[in-house]
Coordinates of C-alpha atoms and ligand atoms in Angstrom, one line a residue:
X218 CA 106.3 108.4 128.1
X219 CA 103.9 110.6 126.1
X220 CA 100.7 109.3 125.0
X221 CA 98.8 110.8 121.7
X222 CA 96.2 113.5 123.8
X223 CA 99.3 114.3 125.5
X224 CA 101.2 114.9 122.5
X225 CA 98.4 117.2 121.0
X226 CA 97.7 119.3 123.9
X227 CA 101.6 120.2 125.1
X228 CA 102.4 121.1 121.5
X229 CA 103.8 124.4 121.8
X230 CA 105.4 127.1 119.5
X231 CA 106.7 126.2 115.9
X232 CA 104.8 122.6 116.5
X233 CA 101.5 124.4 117.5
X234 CA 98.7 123.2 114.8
X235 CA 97.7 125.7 112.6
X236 CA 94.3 127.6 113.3
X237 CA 91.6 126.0 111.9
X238 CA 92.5 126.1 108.0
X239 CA 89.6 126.3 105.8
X240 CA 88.8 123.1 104.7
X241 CA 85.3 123.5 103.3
X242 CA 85.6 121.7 100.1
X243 CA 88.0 118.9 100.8
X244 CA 86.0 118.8 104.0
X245 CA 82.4 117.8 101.4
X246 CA 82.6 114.2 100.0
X247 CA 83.0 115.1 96.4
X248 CA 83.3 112.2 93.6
X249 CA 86.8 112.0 92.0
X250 CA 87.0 113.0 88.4
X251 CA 88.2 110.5 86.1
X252 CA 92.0 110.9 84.8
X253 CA 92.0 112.3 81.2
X254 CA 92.3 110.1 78.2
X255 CA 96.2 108.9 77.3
X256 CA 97.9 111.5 75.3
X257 CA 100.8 111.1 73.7
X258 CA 103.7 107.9 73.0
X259 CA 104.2 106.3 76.4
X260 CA 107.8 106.1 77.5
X261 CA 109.7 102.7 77.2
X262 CA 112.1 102.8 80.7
X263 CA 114.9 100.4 80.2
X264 CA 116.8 99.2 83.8
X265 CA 118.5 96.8 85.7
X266 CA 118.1 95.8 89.0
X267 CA 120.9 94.2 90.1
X268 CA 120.5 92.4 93.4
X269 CA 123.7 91.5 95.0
X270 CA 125.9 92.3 98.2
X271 CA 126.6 96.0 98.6
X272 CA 128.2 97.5 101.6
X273 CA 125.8 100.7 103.9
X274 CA 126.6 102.1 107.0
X275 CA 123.5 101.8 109.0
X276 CA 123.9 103.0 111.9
X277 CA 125.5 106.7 111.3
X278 CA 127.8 107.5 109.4
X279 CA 130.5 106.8 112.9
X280 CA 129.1 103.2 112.9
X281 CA 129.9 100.1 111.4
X282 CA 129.2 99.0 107.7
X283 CA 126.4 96.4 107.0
X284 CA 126.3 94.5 103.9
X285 CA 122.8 94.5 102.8
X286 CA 121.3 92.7 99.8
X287 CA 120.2 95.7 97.7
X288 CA 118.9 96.4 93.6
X289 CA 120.8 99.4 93.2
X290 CA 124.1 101.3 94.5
X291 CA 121.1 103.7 96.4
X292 CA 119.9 101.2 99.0
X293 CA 116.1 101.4 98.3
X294 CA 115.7 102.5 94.7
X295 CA 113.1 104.8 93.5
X296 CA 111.9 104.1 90.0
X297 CA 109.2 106.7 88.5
X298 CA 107.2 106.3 85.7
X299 CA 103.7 107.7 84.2
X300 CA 100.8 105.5 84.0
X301 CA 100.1 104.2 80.5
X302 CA 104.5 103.7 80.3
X303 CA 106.1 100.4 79.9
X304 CA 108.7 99.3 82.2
X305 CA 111.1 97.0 81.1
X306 CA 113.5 96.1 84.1
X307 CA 116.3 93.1 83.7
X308 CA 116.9 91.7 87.0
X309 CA 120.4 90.5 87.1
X310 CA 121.2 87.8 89.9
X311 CA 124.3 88.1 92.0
X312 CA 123.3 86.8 94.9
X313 CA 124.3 83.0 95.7
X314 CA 120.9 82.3 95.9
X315 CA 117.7 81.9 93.4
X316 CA 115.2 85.1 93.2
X317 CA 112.8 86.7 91.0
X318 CA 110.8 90.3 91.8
X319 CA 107.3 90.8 92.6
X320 CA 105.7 94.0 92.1
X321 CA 103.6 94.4 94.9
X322 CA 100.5 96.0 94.1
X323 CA 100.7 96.5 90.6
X324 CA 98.6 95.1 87.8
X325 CA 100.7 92.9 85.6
X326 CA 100.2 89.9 83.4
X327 CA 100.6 87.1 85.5
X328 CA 103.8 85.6 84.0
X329 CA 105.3 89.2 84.9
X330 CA 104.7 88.9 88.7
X331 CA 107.4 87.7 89.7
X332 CA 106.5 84.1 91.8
X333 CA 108.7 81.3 92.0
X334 CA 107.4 78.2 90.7
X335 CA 104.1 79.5 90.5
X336 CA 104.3 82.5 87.6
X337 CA 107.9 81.8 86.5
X338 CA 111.1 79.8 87.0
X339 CA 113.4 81.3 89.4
X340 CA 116.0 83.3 88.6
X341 CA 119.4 81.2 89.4
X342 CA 122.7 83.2 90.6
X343 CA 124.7 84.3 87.8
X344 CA 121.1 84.4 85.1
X345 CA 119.0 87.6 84.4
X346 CA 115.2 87.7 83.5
X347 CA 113.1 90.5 82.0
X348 CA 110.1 92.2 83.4
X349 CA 108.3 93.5 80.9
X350 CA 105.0 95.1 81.1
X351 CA 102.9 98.5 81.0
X352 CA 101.4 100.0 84.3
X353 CA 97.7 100.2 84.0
X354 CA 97.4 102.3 87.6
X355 CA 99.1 105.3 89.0
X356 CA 100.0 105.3 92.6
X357 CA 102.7 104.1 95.2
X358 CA 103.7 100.6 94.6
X359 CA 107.3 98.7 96.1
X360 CA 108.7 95.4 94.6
X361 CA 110.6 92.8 96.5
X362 CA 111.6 89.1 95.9
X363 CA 109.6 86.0 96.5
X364 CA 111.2 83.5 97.7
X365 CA 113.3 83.3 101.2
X366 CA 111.4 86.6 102.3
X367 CA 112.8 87.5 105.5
X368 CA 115.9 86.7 104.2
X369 CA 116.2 88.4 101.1
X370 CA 113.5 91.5 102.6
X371 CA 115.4 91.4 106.2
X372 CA 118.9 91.9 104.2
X373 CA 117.4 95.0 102.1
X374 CA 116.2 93.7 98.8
X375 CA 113.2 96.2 98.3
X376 CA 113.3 99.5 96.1
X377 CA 109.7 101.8 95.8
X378 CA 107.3 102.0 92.3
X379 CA 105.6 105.1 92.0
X380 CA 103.4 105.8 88.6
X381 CA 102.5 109.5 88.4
X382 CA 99.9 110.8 86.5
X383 CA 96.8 110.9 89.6
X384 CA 97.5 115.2 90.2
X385 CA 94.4 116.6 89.1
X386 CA 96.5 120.0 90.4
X387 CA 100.2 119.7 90.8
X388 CA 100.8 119.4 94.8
X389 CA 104.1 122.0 95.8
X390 CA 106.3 119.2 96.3
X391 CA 107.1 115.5 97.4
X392 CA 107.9 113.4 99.8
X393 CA 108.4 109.5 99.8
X394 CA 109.0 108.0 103.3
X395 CA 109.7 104.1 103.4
X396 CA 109.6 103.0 107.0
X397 CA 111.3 99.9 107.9
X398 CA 113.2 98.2 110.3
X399 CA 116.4 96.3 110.5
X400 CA 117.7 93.3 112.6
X401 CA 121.3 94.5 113.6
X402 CA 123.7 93.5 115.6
X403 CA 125.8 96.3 117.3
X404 CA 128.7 95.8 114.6
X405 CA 126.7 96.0 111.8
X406 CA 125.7 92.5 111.1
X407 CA 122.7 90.8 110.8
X408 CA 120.8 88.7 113.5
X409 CA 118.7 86.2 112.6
X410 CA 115.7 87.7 110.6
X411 CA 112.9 85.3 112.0
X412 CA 112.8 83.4 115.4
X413 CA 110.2 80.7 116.1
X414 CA 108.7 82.6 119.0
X415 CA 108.5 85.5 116.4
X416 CA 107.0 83.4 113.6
X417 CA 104.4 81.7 115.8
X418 CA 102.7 85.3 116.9
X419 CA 102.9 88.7 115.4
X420 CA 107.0 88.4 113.9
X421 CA 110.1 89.1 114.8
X422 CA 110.2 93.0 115.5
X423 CA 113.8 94.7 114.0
X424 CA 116.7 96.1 116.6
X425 CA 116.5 99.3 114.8
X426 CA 113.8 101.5 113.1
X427 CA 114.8 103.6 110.2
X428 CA 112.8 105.9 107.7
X429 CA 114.7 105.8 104.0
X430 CA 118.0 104.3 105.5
X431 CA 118.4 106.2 108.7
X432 CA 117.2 106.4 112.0
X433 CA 116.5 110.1 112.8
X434 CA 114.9 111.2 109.4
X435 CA 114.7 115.0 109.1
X436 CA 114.1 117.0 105.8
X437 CA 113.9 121.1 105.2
X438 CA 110.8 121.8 102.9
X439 CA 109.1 124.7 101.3
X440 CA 107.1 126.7 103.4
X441 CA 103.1 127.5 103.3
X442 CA 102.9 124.7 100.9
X443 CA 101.2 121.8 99.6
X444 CA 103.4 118.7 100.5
X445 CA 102.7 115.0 98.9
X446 CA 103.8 112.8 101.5
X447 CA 103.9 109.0 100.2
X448 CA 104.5 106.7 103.3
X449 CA 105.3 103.4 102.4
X450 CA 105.4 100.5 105.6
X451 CA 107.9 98.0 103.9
X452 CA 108.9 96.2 106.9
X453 CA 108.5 92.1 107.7
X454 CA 106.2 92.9 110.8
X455 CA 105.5 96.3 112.1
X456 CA 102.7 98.1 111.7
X457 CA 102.0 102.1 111.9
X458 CA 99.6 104.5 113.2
X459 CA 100.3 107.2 110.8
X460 CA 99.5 110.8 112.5
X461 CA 100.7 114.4 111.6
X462 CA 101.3 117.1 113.9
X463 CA 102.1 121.0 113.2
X464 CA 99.8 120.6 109.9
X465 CA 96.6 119.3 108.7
X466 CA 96.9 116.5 106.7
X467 CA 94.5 114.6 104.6
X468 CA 94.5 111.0 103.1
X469 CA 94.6 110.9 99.5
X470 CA 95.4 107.9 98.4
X471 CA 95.5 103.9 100.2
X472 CA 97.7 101.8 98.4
X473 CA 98.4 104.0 95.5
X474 CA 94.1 104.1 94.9
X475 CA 93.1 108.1 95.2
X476 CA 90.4 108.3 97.8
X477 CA 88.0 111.0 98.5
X478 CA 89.9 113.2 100.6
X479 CA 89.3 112.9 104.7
X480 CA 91.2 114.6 107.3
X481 CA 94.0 112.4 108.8
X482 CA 93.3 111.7 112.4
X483 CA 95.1 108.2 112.7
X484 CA 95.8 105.4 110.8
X485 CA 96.5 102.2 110.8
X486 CA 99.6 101.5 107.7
X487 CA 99.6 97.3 108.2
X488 CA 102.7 95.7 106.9
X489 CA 103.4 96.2 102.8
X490 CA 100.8 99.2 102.8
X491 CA 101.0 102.5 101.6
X492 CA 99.1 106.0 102.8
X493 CA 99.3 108.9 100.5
X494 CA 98.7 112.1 102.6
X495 CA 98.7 116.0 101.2
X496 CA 99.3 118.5 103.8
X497 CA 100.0 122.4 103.9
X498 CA 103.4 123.2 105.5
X499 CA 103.9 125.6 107.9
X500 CA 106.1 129.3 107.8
X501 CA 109.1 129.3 107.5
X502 CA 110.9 127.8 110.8
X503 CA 107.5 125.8 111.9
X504 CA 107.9 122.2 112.3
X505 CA 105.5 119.0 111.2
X506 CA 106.0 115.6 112.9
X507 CA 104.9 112.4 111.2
X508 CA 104.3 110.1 114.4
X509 CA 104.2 106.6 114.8
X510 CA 101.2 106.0 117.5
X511 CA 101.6 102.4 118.0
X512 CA 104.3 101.9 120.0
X513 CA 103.6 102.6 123.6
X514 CA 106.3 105.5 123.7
X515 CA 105.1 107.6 120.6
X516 CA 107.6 107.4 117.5
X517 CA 108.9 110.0 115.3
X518 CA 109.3 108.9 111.6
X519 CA 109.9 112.1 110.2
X520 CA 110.8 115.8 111.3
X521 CA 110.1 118.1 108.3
X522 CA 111.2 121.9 108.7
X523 CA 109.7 124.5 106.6
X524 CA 112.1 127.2 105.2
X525 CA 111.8 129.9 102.5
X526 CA 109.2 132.0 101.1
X527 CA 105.8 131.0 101.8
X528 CA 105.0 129.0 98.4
X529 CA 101.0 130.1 98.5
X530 CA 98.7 132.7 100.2
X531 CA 95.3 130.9 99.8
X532 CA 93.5 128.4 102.1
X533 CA 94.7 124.9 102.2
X534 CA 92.3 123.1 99.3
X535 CA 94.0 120.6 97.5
X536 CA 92.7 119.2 94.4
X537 CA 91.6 116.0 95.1
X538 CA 93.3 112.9 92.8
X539 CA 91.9 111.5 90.1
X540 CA 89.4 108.5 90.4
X541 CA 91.2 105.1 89.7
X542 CA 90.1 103.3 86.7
X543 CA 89.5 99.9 88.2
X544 CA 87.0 97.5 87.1
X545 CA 84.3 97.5 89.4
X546 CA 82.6 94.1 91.4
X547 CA 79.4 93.5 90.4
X548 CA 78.1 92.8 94.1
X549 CA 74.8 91.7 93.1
X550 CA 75.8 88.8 91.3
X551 CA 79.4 88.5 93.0
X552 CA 80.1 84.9 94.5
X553 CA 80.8 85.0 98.4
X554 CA 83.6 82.6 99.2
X555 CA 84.6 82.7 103.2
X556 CA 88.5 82.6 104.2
X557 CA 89.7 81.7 107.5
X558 CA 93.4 82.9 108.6
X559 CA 93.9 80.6 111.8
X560 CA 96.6 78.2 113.5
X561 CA 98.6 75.7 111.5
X562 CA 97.1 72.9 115.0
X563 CA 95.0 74.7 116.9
X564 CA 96.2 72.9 119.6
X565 CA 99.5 74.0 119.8
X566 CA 99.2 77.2 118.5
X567 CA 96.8 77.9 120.8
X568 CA 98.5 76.2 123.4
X569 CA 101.2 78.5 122.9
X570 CA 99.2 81.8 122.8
X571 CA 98.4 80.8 126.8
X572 CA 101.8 81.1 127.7
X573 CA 103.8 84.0 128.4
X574 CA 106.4 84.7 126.1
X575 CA 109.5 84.3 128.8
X576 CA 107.9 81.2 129.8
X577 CA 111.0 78.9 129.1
X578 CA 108.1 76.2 128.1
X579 CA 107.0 77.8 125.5
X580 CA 110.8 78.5 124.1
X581 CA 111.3 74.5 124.5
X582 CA 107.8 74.1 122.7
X583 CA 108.9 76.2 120.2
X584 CA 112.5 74.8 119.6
X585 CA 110.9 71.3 119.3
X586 CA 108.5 72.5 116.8
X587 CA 111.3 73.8 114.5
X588 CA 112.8 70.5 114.5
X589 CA 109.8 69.0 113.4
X590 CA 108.3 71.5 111.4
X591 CA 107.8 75.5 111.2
X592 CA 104.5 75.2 110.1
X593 CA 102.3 77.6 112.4
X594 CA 99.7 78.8 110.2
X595 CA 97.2 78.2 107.7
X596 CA 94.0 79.7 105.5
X597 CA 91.2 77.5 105.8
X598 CA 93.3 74.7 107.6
X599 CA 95.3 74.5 104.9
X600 CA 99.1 75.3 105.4
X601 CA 101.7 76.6 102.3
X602 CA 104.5 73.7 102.3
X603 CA 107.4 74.2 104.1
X604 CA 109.4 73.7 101.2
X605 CA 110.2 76.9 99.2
X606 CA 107.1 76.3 96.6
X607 CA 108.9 74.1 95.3
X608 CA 105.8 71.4 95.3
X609 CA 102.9 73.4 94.8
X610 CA 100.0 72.8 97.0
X611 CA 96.5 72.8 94.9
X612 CA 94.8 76.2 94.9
X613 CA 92.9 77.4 97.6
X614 CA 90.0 77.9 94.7
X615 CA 90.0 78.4 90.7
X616 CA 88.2 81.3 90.0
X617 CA 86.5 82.6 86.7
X618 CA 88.2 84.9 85.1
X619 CA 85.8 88.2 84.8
X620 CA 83.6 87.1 87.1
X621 CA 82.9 89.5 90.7
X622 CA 83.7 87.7 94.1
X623 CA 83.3 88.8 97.1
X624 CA 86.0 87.3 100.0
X625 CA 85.3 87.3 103.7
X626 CA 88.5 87.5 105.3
X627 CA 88.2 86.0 108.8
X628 CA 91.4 86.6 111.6
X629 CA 90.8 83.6 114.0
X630 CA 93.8 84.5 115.7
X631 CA 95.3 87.1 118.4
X632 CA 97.4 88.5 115.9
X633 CA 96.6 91.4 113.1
X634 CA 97.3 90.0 109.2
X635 CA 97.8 92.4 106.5
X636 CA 96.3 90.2 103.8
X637 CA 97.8 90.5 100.1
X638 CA 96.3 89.3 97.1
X639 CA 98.4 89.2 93.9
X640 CA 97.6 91.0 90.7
X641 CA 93.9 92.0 91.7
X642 CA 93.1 95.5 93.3
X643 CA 89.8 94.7 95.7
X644 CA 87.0 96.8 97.2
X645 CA 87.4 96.9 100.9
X646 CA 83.8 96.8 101.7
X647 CA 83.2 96.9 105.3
X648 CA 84.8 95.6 108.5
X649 CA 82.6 93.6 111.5
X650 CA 84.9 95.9 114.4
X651 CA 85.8 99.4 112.6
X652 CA 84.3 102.3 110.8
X653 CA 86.1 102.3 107.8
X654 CA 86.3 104.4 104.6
X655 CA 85.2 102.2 101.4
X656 CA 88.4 102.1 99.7
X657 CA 90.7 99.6 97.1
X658 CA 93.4 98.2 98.0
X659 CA 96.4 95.1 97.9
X660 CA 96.7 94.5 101.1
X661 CA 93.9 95.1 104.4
X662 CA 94.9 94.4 107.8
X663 CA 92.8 92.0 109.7
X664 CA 92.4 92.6 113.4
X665 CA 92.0 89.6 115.9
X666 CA 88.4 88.7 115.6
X667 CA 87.9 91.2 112.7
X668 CA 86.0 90.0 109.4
X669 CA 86.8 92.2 106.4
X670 CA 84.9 92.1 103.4
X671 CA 86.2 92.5 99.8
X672 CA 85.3 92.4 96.4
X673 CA 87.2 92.1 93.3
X674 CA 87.1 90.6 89.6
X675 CA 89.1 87.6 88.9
X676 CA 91.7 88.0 86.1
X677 CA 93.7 84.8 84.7
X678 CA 96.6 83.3 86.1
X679 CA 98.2 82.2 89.4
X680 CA 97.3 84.1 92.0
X681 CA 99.3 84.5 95.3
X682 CA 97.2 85.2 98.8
X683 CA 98.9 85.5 101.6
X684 CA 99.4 87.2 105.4
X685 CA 102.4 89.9 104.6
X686 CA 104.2 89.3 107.7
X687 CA 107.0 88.1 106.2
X688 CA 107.2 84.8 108.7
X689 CA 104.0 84.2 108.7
X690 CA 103.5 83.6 105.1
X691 CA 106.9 81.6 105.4
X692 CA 105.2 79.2 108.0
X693 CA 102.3 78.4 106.0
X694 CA 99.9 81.5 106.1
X695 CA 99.5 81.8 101.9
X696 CA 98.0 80.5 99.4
X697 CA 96.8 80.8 95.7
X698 CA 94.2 80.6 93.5
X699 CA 94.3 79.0 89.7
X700 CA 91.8 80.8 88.0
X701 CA 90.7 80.7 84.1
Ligands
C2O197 CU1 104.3 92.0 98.5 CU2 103.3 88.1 97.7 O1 103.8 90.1 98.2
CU198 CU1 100.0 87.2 109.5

């Protein structure tokens, strides 16, 4: 088993880090310059997204074929637009069962984003509905349905958003990785996507990791340049530590919001986030890893293999992005509300924290649970019904719209949460257990015992607020907020 210090110091020939590349000015905190003024008729992109059955071989191209749920003959689908364009997508339901699409990260109007029962009526099999809207922000973004989640997710319905227009300085090339894992049986067909034991602590892990569809991802690219790398986590439950190896990489961008540049050491890609990473490539021949540190045996995501003619001569300085234009808290007067992700009954939940997983108690616990209720979780003691939304709780809070807030996200569990909140971008101000780089975000992991705080103005609409683990929020970690 090789451990991360291991992994850095018996790193040898084409994988040997590059000597110490100048890094002077993206090394100096420098302020972002603001994206230049729209010019130009934004584009209109017309699509469909037709979710329905579709058959993939998963597991190489000698094994069996799966049939996921997908949007798009191309498994994941990649749609690509400039900031300031208008999407227009028709999703088209074949699937026996009601959906809709969320676009995760991205800010819409709210009757565009894409919630049963909360933002709009669900999309029967058979019927189509129309997303319309302009995106306001450039980054990486995903969309998936809302509604059976580790059903509709776990079967493959999730295809990646990406609005250009942040390259201050056109990178070399690009990259997208979307990690994500599958539950597979060896002939291809699904197992069940969520298991009690599962749902009741950090989720139900997937039998098989893949990076864009398969399971040893490897790419050639140019040499002695700079590479984009967007790495998007869309999977129910895992989370990443992100590291490179054989290059220097540095963060550019956390979920899709350009950050000051800092070198990439290791970090922490919760469930439905996204880490934007620029990094020089080696000669021709030399090698970069992009390693998965969490797991205890190290885990490659990606093998990337330079080749050609070396695409630059100078020191690796990479333009930094341009700043985000997102309206900005007003701390001083910002209302502090506190929020508490805990245990649906502390007393069993807790009860079943003490016992070891392959304690056959805790599996008849469990099973008796389910029969009465897969309820585990809750924000602020209060749990999202069990029920599909199809009776809508009341809001966890109304807030004014254009007012600042600021949230204090409290983990009161043994698990992490990558906490989502719809249609808002927040501040992630500061953390009460790490060091970490004031950034915006959708989505901010919250450790066990961790409190996170955010900031963010309220816009109109229904709201969803929920863990991302795809189980949890499907046994009662979510909420939303009403807010006018
Ligand atoms: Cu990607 Cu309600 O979430
Ligand atoms: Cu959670």
């Amino acid at each position: 088993m090789l451990t991360r210090r291991a992994a850095l110091t018996t790193l040898a020939g084409g994988l040997a880090a590059p000597a110490l590349l100048s890094l002077s000015r993206a090394d100096a905190i420098r302020p972002l310059a603001p994206a230049p003024a729209f010019s130009g008729t934004p584009a209109i992109h017309e699509l469909t997204l037709e979710a329905k059955p579709r058959r993939v071989k998963l597991l190489g191209p000698q094994g069996p074929e799966s049939t996921l749920w997908t949007y798009a003959d191309e498994p994941c689908p990649t749609i690509r637009l400039r900031r300031g364009d208008r999407l227009r997508a028709t999703l088209r339901n074949s699937l026996a069962e009601h959906t809709s699409i969320h676009w995760h990260g991205v800010r819409v109007p709210n009757e565009m984003d894409g919630v049963q029962f909360v933002t709009q009526k669900p999309v029967e099999p058979g019927e189509s509905f129309l997303y319309d809207f302009t995106v306001p922000d450039t980054g990486t973004f995903f969309f998936h349905p809302h509604c059976n989640e580790s059903g509709q997710v776990g079967h493959g319905l999730v295809g990646v958003l990406i609005v250009e227009g942040d390259e201050s300085r056109p990178f070399d090339d690009e990259l997208v990785l979307v990690a994500r894992d599958w539950r597979l049986d060896r002939d291809g067909s699904f197992l069940p996507f969520g298991t009690d034991s599962g749902a009741a602590r950090a989720g139900t892990f997937g039998t098989i990791r893949t990076v864009n569809g398969v399971t040893n991802f490897a790419r050639k690219v140019p040499a002695s340049a700079d590479l984009r790398l967007r790495l998007l986590n869309l999977d129910a439950t895992r989370h990443l530590d992100v590291g490179v190896e054989g290059a220097v990489a540095l963060v550019i961008a956390i979920d899709g919001n350009p950050v000051e540049p800092f070198r990439l050491d290791s970090w922490r890609i919760g469930a439905a986030s996204r880490l934007d990473l620029v990094l020089r490539t080696p000669k021709a021949g030399g090698k970069v890893l992009v390693r998965d540190y969490f797991p205890a045996e190290i885990h490659d995501l990606a093998v990337l293999e330079a080749e050609g003619q070396d695409r630059r001569a100078t020191d690796f300085d990479p333009a930094p992005l341009y700043a985000s234009s997102l309206p900005e808290a007003d701390l001083a007067r910002a209302e502090t509300q506190a929020y508490v992700f805990g245990a649906a009954s502390d007393a069993i939940a807790s009860f079943i924290d003490t016992l070891d997983p392959d304690d056959p108690l805790s599996k008849v616990i469990l099973d008796d649970l389910c029969t009465a209720s897969r309820t585990f979780w809750a924000i602020n003691k209060r749990s999202w019904p069990n029920d599909g939304h199809r009776n809508l709780p009341p809001p966890l809070a109304r807030l004014k719209a254009g007012e600042s807030y600021r949230f204090v996200l409290q983990n009161a569990t043994p698990h992490p949460h990558p906490i989502h909140l719809h249609g808002h971008t927040f501040k992630v101000l500061s953390s009460s257990k790490r060091q970490i780089p004031v950034h915006h975000a959708d989505t901010v992991l919250v450790l066990p015992k961790e409190r996170i705080e955010i900031a963010f103005v309220a816009t109109p609409g229904r709201w969803m607020f929920h863990c991302h683990i795809l189980e949890h929020l499907e046994t009662g970690m979510m909420g939303y907020f009403a807010n006018s």
